[in-house]
PDB file of C-alpha atoms in Angstrom:
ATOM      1  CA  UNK A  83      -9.940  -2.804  32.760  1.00 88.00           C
ATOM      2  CA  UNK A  84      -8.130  -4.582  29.802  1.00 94.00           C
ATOM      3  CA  UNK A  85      -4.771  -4.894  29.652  1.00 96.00           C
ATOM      4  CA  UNK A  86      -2.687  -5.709  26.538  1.00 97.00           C
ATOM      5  CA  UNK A  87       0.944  -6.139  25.801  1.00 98.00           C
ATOM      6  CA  UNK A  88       2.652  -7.471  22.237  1.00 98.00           C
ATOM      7  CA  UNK A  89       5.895  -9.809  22.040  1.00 98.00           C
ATOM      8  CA  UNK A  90       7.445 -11.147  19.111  1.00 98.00           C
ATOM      9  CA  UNK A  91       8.336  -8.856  17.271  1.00 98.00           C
ATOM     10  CA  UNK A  92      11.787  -8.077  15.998  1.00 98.00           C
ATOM     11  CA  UNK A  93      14.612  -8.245  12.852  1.00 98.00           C
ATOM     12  CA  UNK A  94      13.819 -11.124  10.230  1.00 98.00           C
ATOM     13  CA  UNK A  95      15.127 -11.276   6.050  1.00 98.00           C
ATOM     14  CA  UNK A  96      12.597 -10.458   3.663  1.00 98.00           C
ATOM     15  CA  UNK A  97      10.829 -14.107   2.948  1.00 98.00           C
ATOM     16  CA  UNK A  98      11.655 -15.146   6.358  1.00 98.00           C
ATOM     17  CA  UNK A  99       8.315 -15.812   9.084  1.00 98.00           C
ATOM     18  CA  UNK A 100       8.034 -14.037  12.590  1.00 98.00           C
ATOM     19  CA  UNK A 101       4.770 -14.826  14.698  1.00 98.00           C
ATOM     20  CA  UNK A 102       3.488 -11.533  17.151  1.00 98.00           C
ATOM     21  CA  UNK A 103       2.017 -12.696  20.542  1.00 98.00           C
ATOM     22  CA  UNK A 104      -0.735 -10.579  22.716  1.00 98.00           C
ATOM     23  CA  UNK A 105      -1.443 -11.556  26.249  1.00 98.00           C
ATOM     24  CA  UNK A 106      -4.026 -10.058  27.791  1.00 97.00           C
ATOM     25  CA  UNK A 107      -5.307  -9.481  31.186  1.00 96.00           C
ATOM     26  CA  UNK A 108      -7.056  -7.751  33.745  1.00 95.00           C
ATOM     27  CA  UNK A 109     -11.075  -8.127  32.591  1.00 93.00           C
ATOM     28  CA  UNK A 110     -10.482 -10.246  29.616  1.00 93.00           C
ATOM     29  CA  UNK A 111     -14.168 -11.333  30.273  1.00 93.00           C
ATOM     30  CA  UNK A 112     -15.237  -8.148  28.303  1.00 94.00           C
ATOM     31  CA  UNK A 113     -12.835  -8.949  25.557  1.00 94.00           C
ATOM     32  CA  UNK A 114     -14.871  -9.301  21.961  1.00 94.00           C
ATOM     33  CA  UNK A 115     -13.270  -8.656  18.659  1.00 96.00           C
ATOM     34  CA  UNK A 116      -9.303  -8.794  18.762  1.00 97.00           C
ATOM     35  CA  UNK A 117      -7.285  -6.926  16.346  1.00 97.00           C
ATOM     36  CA  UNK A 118      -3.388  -6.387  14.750  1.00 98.00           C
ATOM     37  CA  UNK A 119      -2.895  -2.776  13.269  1.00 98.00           C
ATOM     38  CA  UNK A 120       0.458  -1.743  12.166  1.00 98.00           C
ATOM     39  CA  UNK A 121       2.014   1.446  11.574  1.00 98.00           C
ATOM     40  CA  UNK A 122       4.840   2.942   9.535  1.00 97.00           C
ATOM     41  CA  UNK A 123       6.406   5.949   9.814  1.00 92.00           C
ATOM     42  CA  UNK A 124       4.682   9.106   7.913  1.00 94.00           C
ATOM     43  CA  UNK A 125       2.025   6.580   7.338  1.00 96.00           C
ATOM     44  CA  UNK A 126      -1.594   6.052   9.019  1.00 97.00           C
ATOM     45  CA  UNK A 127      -2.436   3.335  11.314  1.00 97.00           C
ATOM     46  CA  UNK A 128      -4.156   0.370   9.713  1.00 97.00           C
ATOM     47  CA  UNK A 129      -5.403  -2.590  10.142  1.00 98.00           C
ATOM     48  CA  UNK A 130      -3.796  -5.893   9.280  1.00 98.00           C
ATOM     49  CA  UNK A 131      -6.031  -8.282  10.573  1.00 98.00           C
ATOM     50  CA  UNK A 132      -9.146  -8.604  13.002  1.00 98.00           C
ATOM     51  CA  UNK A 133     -10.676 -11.471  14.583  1.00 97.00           C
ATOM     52  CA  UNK A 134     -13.943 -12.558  16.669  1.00 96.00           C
ATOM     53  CA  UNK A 135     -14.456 -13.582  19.951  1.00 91.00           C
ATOM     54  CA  UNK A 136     -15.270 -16.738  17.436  1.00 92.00           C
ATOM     55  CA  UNK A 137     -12.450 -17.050  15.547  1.00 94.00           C
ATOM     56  CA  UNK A 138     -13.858 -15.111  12.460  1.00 97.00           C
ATOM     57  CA  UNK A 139     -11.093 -13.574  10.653  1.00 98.00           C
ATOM     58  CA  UNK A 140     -10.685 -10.561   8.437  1.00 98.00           C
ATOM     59  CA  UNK A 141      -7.465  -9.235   6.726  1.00 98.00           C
ATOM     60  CA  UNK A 142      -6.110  -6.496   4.854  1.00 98.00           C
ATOM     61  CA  UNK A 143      -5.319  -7.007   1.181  1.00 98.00           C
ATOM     62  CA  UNK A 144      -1.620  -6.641   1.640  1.00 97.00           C
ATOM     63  CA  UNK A 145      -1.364  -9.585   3.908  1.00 98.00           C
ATOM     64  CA  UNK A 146      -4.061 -11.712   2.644  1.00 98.00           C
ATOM     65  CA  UNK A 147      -2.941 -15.334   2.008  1.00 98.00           C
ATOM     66  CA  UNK A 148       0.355 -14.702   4.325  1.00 98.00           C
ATOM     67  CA  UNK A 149      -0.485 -13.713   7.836  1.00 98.00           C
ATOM     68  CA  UNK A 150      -2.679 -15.744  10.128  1.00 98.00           C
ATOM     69  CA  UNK A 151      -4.205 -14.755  12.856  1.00 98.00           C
ATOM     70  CA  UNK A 152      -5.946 -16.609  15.844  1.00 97.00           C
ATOM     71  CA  UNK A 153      -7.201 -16.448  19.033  1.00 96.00           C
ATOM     72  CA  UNK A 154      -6.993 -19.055  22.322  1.00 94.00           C
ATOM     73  CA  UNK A 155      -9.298 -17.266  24.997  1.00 87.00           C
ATOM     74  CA  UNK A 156      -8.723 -20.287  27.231  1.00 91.00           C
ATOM     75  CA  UNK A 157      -4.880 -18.488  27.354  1.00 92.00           C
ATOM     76  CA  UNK A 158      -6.066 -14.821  26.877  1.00 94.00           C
ATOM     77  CA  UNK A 159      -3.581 -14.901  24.149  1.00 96.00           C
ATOM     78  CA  UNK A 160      -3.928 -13.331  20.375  1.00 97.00           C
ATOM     79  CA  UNK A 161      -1.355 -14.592  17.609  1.00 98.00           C
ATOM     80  CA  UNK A 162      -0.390 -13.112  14.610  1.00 98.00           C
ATOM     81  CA  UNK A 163       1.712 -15.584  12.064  1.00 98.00           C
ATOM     82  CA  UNK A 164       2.971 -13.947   9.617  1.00 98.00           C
ATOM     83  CA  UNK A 165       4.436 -15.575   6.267  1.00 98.00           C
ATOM     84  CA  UNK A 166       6.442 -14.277   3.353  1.00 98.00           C
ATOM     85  CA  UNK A 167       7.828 -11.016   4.977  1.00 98.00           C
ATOM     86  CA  UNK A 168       8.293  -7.942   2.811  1.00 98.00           C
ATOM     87  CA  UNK A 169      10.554  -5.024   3.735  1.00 98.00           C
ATOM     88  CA  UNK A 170       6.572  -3.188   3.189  1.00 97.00           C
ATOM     89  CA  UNK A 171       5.521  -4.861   5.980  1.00 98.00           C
ATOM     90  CA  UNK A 172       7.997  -2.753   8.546  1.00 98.00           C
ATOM     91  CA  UNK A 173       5.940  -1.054  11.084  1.00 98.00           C
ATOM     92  CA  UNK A 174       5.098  -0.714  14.464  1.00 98.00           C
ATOM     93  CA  UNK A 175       2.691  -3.497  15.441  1.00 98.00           C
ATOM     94  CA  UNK A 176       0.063  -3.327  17.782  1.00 98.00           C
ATOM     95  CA  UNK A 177      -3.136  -4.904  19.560  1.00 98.00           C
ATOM     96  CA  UNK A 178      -6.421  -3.739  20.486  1.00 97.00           C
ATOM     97  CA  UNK A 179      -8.755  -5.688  22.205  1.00 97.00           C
ATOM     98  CA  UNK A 180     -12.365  -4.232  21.718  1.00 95.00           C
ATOM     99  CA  UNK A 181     -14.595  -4.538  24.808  1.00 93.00           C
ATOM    100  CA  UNK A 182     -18.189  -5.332  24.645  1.00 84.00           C
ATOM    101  CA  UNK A 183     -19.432  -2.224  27.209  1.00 83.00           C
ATOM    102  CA  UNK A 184     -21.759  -4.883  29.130  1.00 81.00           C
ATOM    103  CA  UNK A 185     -22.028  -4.736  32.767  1.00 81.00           C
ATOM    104  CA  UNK A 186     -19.090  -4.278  34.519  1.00 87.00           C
ATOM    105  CA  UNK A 187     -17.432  -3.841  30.946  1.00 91.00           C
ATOM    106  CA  UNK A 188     -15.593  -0.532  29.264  1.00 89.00           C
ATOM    107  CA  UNK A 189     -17.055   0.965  26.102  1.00 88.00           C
ATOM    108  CA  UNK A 190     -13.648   1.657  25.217  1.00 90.00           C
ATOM    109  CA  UNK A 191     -10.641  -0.458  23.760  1.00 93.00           C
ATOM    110  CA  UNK A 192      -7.811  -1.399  24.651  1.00 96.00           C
ATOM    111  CA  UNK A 193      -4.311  -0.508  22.933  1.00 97.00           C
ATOM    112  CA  UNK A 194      -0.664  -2.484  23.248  1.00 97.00           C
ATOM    113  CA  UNK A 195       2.307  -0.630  23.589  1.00 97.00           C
ATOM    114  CA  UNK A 196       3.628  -1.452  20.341  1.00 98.00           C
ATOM    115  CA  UNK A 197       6.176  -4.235  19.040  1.00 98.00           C
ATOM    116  CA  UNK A 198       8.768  -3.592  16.109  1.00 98.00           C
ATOM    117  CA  UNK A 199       8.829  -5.592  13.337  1.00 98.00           C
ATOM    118  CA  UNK A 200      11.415  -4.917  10.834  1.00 98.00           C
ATOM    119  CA  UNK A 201      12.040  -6.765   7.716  1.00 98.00           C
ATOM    120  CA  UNK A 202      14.852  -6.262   5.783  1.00 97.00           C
ATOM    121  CA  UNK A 203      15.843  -6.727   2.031  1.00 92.00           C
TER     122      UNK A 203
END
């Protein structure tokens, strides 16, 4: 099974940069697509960002142009720069790692426990 826990998260000034870390582990040989959702209280999950097991990126309008993410599979290790806070921008963050239900491999994905990023004005 996949493992996945979040770091980085925490208290930063609106305009001010905070990068998110996910290590995973356990099978991180069935590891594909990689993902950052966020949520906000009385709001729904979304997603922020998503990326391949080759680097191909995808983001959400809101954060286009000021969060990065990226991948280094050598580390097991997904990143999440993020640029140009907003106080909109305070959620819960977390990581899924999809998993690509090969042999030996779980259809299912993987979920973080959640790290808080809170942005202040």
């Amino acid at each position: 099974q996949v493992h996945v826990v979040e770091s980085g998260g925490g208290l930063v000034q609106a305009g001010g940069s905070l990068r998110l870390s996910c290590a995973a582990s356990g099978d991180t040989v069935c590891i594909s697509a990689m993902g950052w959702y966020r949520q906000a209280p009385g709001k729904e999950r979304e997603l922020v960002a998503s990326i391949t097991k080759g680097g191909s990126t995808n983001y959400a309008d809101s954060v286009k142009g000021r969060f990065t993410a990226s991948r280094d599979n050598a580390k097991n290790t997904l990143y999440l720069r993020m640029n140009s806070l907003k106080p909109e921008d305070t959620a819960v963050y977390y990581c899924h790692a999809d998993q690509n239900g090969g042999y030996g491999c779980s259809f299912f994905g993987s979920w973080g426990q959640g790290t808080q990023v809170t942005v202040s004005s």
